PDB file of C-alpha atoms in Angstrom:
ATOM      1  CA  UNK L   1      25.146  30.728  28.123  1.00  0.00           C
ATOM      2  CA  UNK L   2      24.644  30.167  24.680  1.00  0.00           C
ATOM      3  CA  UNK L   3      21.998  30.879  22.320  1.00  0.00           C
ATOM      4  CA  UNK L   4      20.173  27.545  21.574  1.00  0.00           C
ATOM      5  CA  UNK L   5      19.770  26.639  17.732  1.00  0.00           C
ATOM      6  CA  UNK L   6      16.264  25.041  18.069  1.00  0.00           C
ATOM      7  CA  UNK L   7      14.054  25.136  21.256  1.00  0.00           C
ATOM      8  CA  UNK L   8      11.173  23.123  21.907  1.00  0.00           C
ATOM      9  CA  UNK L   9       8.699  21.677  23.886  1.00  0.00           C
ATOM     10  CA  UNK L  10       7.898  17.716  23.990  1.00  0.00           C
ATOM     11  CA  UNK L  11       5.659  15.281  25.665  1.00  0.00           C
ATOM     12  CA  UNK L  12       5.466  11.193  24.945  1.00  0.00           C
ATOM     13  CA  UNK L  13       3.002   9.045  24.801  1.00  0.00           C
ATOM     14  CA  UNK L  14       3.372   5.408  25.825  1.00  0.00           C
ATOM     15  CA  UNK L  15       3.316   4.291  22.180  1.00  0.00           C
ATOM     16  CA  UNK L  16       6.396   6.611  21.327  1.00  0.00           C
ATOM     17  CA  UNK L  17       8.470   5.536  24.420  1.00  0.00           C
ATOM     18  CA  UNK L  18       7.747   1.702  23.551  1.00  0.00           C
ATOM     19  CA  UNK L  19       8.118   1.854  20.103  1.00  0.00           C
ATOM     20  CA  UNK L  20      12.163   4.041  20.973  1.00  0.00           C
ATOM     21  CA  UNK L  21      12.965   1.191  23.699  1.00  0.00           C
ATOM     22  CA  UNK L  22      12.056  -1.813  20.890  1.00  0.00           C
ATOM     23  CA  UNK L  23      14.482  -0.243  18.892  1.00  0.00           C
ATOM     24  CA  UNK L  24      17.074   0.442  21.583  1.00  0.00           C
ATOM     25  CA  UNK L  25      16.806  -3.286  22.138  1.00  0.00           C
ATOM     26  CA  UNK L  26      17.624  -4.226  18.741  1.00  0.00           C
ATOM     27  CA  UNK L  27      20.534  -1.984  18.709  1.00  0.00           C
ATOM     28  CA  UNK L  28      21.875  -2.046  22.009  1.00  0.00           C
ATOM     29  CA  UNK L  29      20.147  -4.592  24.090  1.00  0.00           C
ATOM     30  CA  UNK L  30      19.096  -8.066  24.080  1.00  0.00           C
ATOM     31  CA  UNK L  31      17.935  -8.279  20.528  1.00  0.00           C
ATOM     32  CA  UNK L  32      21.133  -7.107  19.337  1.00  0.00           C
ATOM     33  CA  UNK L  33      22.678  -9.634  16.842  1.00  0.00           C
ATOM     34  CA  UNK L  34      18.744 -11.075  16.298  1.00  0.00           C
ATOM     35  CA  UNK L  35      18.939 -11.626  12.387  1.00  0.00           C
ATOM     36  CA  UNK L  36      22.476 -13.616  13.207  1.00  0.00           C
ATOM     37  CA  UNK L  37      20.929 -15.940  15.378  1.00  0.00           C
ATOM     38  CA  UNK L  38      17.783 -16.482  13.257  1.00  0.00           C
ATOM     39  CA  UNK L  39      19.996 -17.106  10.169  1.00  0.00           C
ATOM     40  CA  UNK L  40      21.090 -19.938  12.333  1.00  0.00           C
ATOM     41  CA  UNK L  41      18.449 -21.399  13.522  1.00  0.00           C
ATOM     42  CA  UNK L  42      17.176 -21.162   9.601  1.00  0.00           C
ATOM     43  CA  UNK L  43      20.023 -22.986   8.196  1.00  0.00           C
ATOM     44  CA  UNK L  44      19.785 -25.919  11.145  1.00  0.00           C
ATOM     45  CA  UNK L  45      16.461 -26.319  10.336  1.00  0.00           C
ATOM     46  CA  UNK L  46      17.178 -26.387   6.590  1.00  0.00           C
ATOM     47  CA  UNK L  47      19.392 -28.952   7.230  1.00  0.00           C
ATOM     48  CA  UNK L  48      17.217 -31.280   9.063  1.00  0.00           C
ATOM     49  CA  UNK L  49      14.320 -30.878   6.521  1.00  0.00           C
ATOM     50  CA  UNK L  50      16.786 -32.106   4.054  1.00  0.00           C
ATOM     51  CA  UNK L  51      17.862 -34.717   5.982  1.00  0.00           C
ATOM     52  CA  UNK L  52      14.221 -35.593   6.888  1.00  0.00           C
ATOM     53  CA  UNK L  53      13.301 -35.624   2.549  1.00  0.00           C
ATOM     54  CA  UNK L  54      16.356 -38.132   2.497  1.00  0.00           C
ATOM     55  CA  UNK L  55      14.541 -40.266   4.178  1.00  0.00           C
ATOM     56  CA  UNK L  56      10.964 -39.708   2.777  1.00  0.00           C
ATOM     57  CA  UNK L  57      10.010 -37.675   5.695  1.00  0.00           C
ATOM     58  CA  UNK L  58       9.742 -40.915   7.860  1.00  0.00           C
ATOM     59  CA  UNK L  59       9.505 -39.138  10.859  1.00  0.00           C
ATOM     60  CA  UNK L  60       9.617 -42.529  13.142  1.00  0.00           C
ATOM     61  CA  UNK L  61      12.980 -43.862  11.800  1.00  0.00           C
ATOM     62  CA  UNK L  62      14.424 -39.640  12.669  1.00  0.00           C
ATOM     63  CA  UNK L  63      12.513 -38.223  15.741  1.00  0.00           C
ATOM     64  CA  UNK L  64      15.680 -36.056  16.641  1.00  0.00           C
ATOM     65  CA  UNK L  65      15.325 -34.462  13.256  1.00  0.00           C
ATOM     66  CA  UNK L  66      12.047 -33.607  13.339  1.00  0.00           C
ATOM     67  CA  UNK L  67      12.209 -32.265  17.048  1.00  0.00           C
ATOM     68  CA  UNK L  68      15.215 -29.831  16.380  1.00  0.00           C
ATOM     69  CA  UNK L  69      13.047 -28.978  13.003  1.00  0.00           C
ATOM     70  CA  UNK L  70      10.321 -27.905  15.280  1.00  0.00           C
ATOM     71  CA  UNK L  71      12.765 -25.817  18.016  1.00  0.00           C
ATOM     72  CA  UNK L  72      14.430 -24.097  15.351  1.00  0.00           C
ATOM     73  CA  UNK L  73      11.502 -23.076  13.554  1.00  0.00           C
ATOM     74  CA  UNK L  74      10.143 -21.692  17.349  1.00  0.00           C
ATOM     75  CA  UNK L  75      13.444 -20.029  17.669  1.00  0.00           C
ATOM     76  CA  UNK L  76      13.451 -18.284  14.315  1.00  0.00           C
ATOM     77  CA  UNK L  77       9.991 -17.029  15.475  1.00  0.00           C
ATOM     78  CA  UNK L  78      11.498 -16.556  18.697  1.00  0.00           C
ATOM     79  CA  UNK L  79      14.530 -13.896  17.752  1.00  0.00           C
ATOM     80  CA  UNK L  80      12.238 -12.240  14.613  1.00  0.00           C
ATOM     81  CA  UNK L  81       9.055 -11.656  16.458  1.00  0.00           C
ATOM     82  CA  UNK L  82       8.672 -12.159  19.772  1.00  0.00           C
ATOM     83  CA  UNK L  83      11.685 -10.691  21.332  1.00  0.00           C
ATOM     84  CA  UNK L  84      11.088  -7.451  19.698  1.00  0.00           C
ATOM     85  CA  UNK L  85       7.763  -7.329  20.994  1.00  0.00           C
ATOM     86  CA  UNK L  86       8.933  -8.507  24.635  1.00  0.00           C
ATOM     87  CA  UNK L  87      11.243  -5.207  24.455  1.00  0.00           C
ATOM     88  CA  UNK L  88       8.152  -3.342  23.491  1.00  0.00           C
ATOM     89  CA  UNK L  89       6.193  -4.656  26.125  1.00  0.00           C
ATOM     90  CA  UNK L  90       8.617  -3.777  28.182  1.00  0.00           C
ATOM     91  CA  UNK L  91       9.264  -0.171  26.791  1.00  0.00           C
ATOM     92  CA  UNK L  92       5.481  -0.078  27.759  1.00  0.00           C
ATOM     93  CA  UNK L  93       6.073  -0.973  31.589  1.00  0.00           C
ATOM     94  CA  UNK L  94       8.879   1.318  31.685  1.00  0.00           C
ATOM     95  CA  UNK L  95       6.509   4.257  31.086  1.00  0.00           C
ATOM     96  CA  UNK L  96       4.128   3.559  32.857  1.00  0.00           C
ATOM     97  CA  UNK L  97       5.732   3.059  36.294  1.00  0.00           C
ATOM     98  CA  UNK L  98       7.965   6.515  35.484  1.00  0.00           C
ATOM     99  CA  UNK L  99       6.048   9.637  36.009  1.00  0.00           C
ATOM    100  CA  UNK L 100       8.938  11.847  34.275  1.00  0.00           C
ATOM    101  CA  UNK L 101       9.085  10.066  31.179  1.00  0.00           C
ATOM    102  CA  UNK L 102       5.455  11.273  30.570  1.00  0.00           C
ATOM    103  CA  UNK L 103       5.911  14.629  31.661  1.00  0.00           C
ATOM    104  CA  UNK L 104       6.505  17.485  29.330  1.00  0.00           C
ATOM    105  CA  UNK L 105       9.957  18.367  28.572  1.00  0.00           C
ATOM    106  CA  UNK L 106      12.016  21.455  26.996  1.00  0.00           C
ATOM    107  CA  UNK L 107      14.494  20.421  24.806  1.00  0.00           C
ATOM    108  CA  UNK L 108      17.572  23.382  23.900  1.00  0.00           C
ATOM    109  CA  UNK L 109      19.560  22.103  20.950  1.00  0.00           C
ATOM    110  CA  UNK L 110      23.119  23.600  20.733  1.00  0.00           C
ATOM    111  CA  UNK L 111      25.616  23.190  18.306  1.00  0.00           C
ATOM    112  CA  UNK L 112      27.616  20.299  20.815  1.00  0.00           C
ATOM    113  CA  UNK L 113      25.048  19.337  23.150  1.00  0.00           C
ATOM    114  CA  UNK L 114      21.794  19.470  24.425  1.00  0.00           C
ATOM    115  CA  UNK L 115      19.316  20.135  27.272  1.00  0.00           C
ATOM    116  CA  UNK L 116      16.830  18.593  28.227  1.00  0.00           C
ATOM    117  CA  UNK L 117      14.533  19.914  31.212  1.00  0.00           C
ATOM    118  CA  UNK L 118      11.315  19.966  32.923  1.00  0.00           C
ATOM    119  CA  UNK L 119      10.329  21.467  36.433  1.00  0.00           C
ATOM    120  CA  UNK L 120      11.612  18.466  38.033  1.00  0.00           C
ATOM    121  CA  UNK L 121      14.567  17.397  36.567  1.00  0.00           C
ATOM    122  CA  UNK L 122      18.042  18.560  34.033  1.00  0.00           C
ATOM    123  CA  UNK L 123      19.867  16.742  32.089  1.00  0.00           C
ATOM    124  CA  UNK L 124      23.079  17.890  29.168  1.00  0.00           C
ATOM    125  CA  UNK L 125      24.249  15.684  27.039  1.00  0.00           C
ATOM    126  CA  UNK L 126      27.175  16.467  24.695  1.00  0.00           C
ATOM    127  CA  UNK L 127      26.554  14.700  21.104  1.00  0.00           C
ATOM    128  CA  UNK L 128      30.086  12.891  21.355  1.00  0.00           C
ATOM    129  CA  UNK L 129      28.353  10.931  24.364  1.00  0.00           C
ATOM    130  CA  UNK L 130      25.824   9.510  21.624  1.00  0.00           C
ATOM    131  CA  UNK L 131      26.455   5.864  20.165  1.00  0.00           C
ATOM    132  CA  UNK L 132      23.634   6.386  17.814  1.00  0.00           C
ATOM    133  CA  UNK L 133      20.784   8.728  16.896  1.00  0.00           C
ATOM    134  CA  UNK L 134      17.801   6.967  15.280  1.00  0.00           C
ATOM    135  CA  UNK L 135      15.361   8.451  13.374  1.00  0.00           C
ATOM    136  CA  UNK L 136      11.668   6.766  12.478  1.00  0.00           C
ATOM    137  CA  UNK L 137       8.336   8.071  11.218  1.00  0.00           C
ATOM    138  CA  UNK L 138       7.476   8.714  14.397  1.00  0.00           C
ATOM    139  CA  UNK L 139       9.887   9.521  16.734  1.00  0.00           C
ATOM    140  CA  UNK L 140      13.653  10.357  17.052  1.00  0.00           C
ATOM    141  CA  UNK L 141      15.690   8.065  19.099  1.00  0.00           C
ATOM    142  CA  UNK L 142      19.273   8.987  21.556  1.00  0.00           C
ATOM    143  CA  UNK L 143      21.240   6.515  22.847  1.00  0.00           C
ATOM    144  CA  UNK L 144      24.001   7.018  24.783  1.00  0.00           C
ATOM    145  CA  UNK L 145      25.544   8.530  28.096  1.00  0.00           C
ATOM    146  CA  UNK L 146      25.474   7.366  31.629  1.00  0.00           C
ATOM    147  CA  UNK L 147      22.259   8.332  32.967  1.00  0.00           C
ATOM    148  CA  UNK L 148      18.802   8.033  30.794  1.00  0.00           C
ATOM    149  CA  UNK L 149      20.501   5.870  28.149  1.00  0.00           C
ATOM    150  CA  UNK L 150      17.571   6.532  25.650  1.00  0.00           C
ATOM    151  CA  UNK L 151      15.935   9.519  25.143  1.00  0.00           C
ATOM    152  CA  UNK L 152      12.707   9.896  22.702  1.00  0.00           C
ATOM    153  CA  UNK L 153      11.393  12.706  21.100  1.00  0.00           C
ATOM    154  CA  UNK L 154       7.896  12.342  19.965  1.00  0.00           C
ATOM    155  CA  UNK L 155       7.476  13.799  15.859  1.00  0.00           C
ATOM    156  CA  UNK L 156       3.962  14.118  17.063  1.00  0.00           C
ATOM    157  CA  UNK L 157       4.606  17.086  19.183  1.00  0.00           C
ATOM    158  CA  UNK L 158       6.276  19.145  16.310  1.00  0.00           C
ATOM    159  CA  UNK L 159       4.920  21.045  13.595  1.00  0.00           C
ATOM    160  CA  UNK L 160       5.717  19.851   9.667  1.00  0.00           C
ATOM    161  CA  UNK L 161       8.886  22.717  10.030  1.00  0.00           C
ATOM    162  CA  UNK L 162      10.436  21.746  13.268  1.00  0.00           C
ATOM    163  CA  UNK L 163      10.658  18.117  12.466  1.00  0.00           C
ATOM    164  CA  UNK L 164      12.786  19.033   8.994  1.00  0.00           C
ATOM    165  CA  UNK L 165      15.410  21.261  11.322  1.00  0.00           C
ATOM    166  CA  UNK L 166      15.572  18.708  13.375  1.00  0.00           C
ATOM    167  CA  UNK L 167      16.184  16.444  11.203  1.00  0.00           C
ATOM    168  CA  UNK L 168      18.344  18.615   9.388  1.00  0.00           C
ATOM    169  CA  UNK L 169      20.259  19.450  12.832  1.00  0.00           C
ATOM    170  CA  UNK L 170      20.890  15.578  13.692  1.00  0.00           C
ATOM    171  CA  UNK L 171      22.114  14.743  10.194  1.00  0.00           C
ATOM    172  CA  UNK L 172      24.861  17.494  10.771  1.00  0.00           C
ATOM    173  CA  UNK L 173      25.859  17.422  14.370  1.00  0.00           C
ATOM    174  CA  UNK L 174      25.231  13.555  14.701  1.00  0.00           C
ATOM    175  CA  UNK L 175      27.634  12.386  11.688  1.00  0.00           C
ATOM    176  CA  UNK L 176      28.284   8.820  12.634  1.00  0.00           C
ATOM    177  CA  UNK L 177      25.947   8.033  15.170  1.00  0.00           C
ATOM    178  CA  UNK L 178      22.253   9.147  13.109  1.00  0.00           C
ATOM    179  CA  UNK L 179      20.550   6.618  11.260  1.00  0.00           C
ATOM    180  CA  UNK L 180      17.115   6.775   9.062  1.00  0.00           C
ATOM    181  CA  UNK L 181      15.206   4.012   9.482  1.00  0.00           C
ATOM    182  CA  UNK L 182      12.723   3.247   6.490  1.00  0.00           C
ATOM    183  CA  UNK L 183       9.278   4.564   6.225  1.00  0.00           C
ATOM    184  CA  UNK L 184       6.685   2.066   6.661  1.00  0.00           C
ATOM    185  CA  UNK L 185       4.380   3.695   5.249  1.00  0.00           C
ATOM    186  CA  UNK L 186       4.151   4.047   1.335  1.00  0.00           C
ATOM    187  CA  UNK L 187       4.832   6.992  -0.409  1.00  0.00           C
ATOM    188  CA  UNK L 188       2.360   8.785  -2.536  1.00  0.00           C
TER     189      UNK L 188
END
């Protein structure tokens, strides 16, 4: 077997694992295509506020207006806010009723795949089996193969060094599939 270009250990915390299902729920999951179906629900609503100024805002002589004002105004909310946070809810559920998501793990990198193990379980994934590889503040993000569709690796765990390689290591053997999301936090 092959030398492994990084090795490390890992262990999540239920904060990590919610926060890398959210965002496999934007990209993959039921909040894919949220921002599409907000925009929508903006312009209807646009268009019934206009219509509603046409009139003076006399709400009495255009209740239908004023009703789908109000739904697509909740919906906006609806595909913006609260579904992400239903997915991160859920994220949180998801941990808690696994036991081996909060276990520690040993991740092998190689140059095509990886490993992923801990006393109870195995599980190698080749990098062409990723759709995408996300990386946050926080955490890095896998999605892809048949079992364990999302795997999270928790920055926390790693020293200042490790998180750079790995970085460095996704960037180049992830082409297509990684992704940086935008720091939240504000540089110095």
């Amino acid at each position: 077997m092959a030398k492994p270009v990084l090795k490390f250990k890992n262990e999540l915390s239920v904060r990590d694992y919610a926060e890398g299902y959210r965002l496999y729920d934007i990209r993959r999951g039921r909040c894919m295509g949220r921002e599409i179906k907000a925009s929508l629900f903006f312009f209807l609503a646009m268009a019934m506020l206009f219509m509603l100024m046409q009139e003076g805002f006399n709400i009495p002589k255009l209740p239908v207006c004023s009703i789908v004002l109000l739904i697509c105004i909740y919906m906006c909310c609806f595909f913006l806010y609260i579904q992400p946070n239903m997915s991160k809810h859920r994220g949180e559920q998801i941990y808690k009723s696994s036991r081996l998501i909060s276990m520690e793990y040993t991740f092998e990198m190689h140059k095509e795949y990886f490993i992923m193990k801990n006393e109870y379980e195995s599980l190698k994934r080749y990098y062409t089996e990723l759709s995408d590889c996300i990386e946050t503040d926080n955490i890095f993000l896998l999605i892809g193969g048949t079992e364990k569709k999302i795997i999270v690796i928790s920055k926390r765990c790693l020293e200042e060094e490790k998180k750079e390689e790995l970085s460095a290591f996704f960037k180049k053997e992830t082409i297509r599939q990684y992704r940086r999301t935008r720091s939240r936090r504000k540089k110095k």
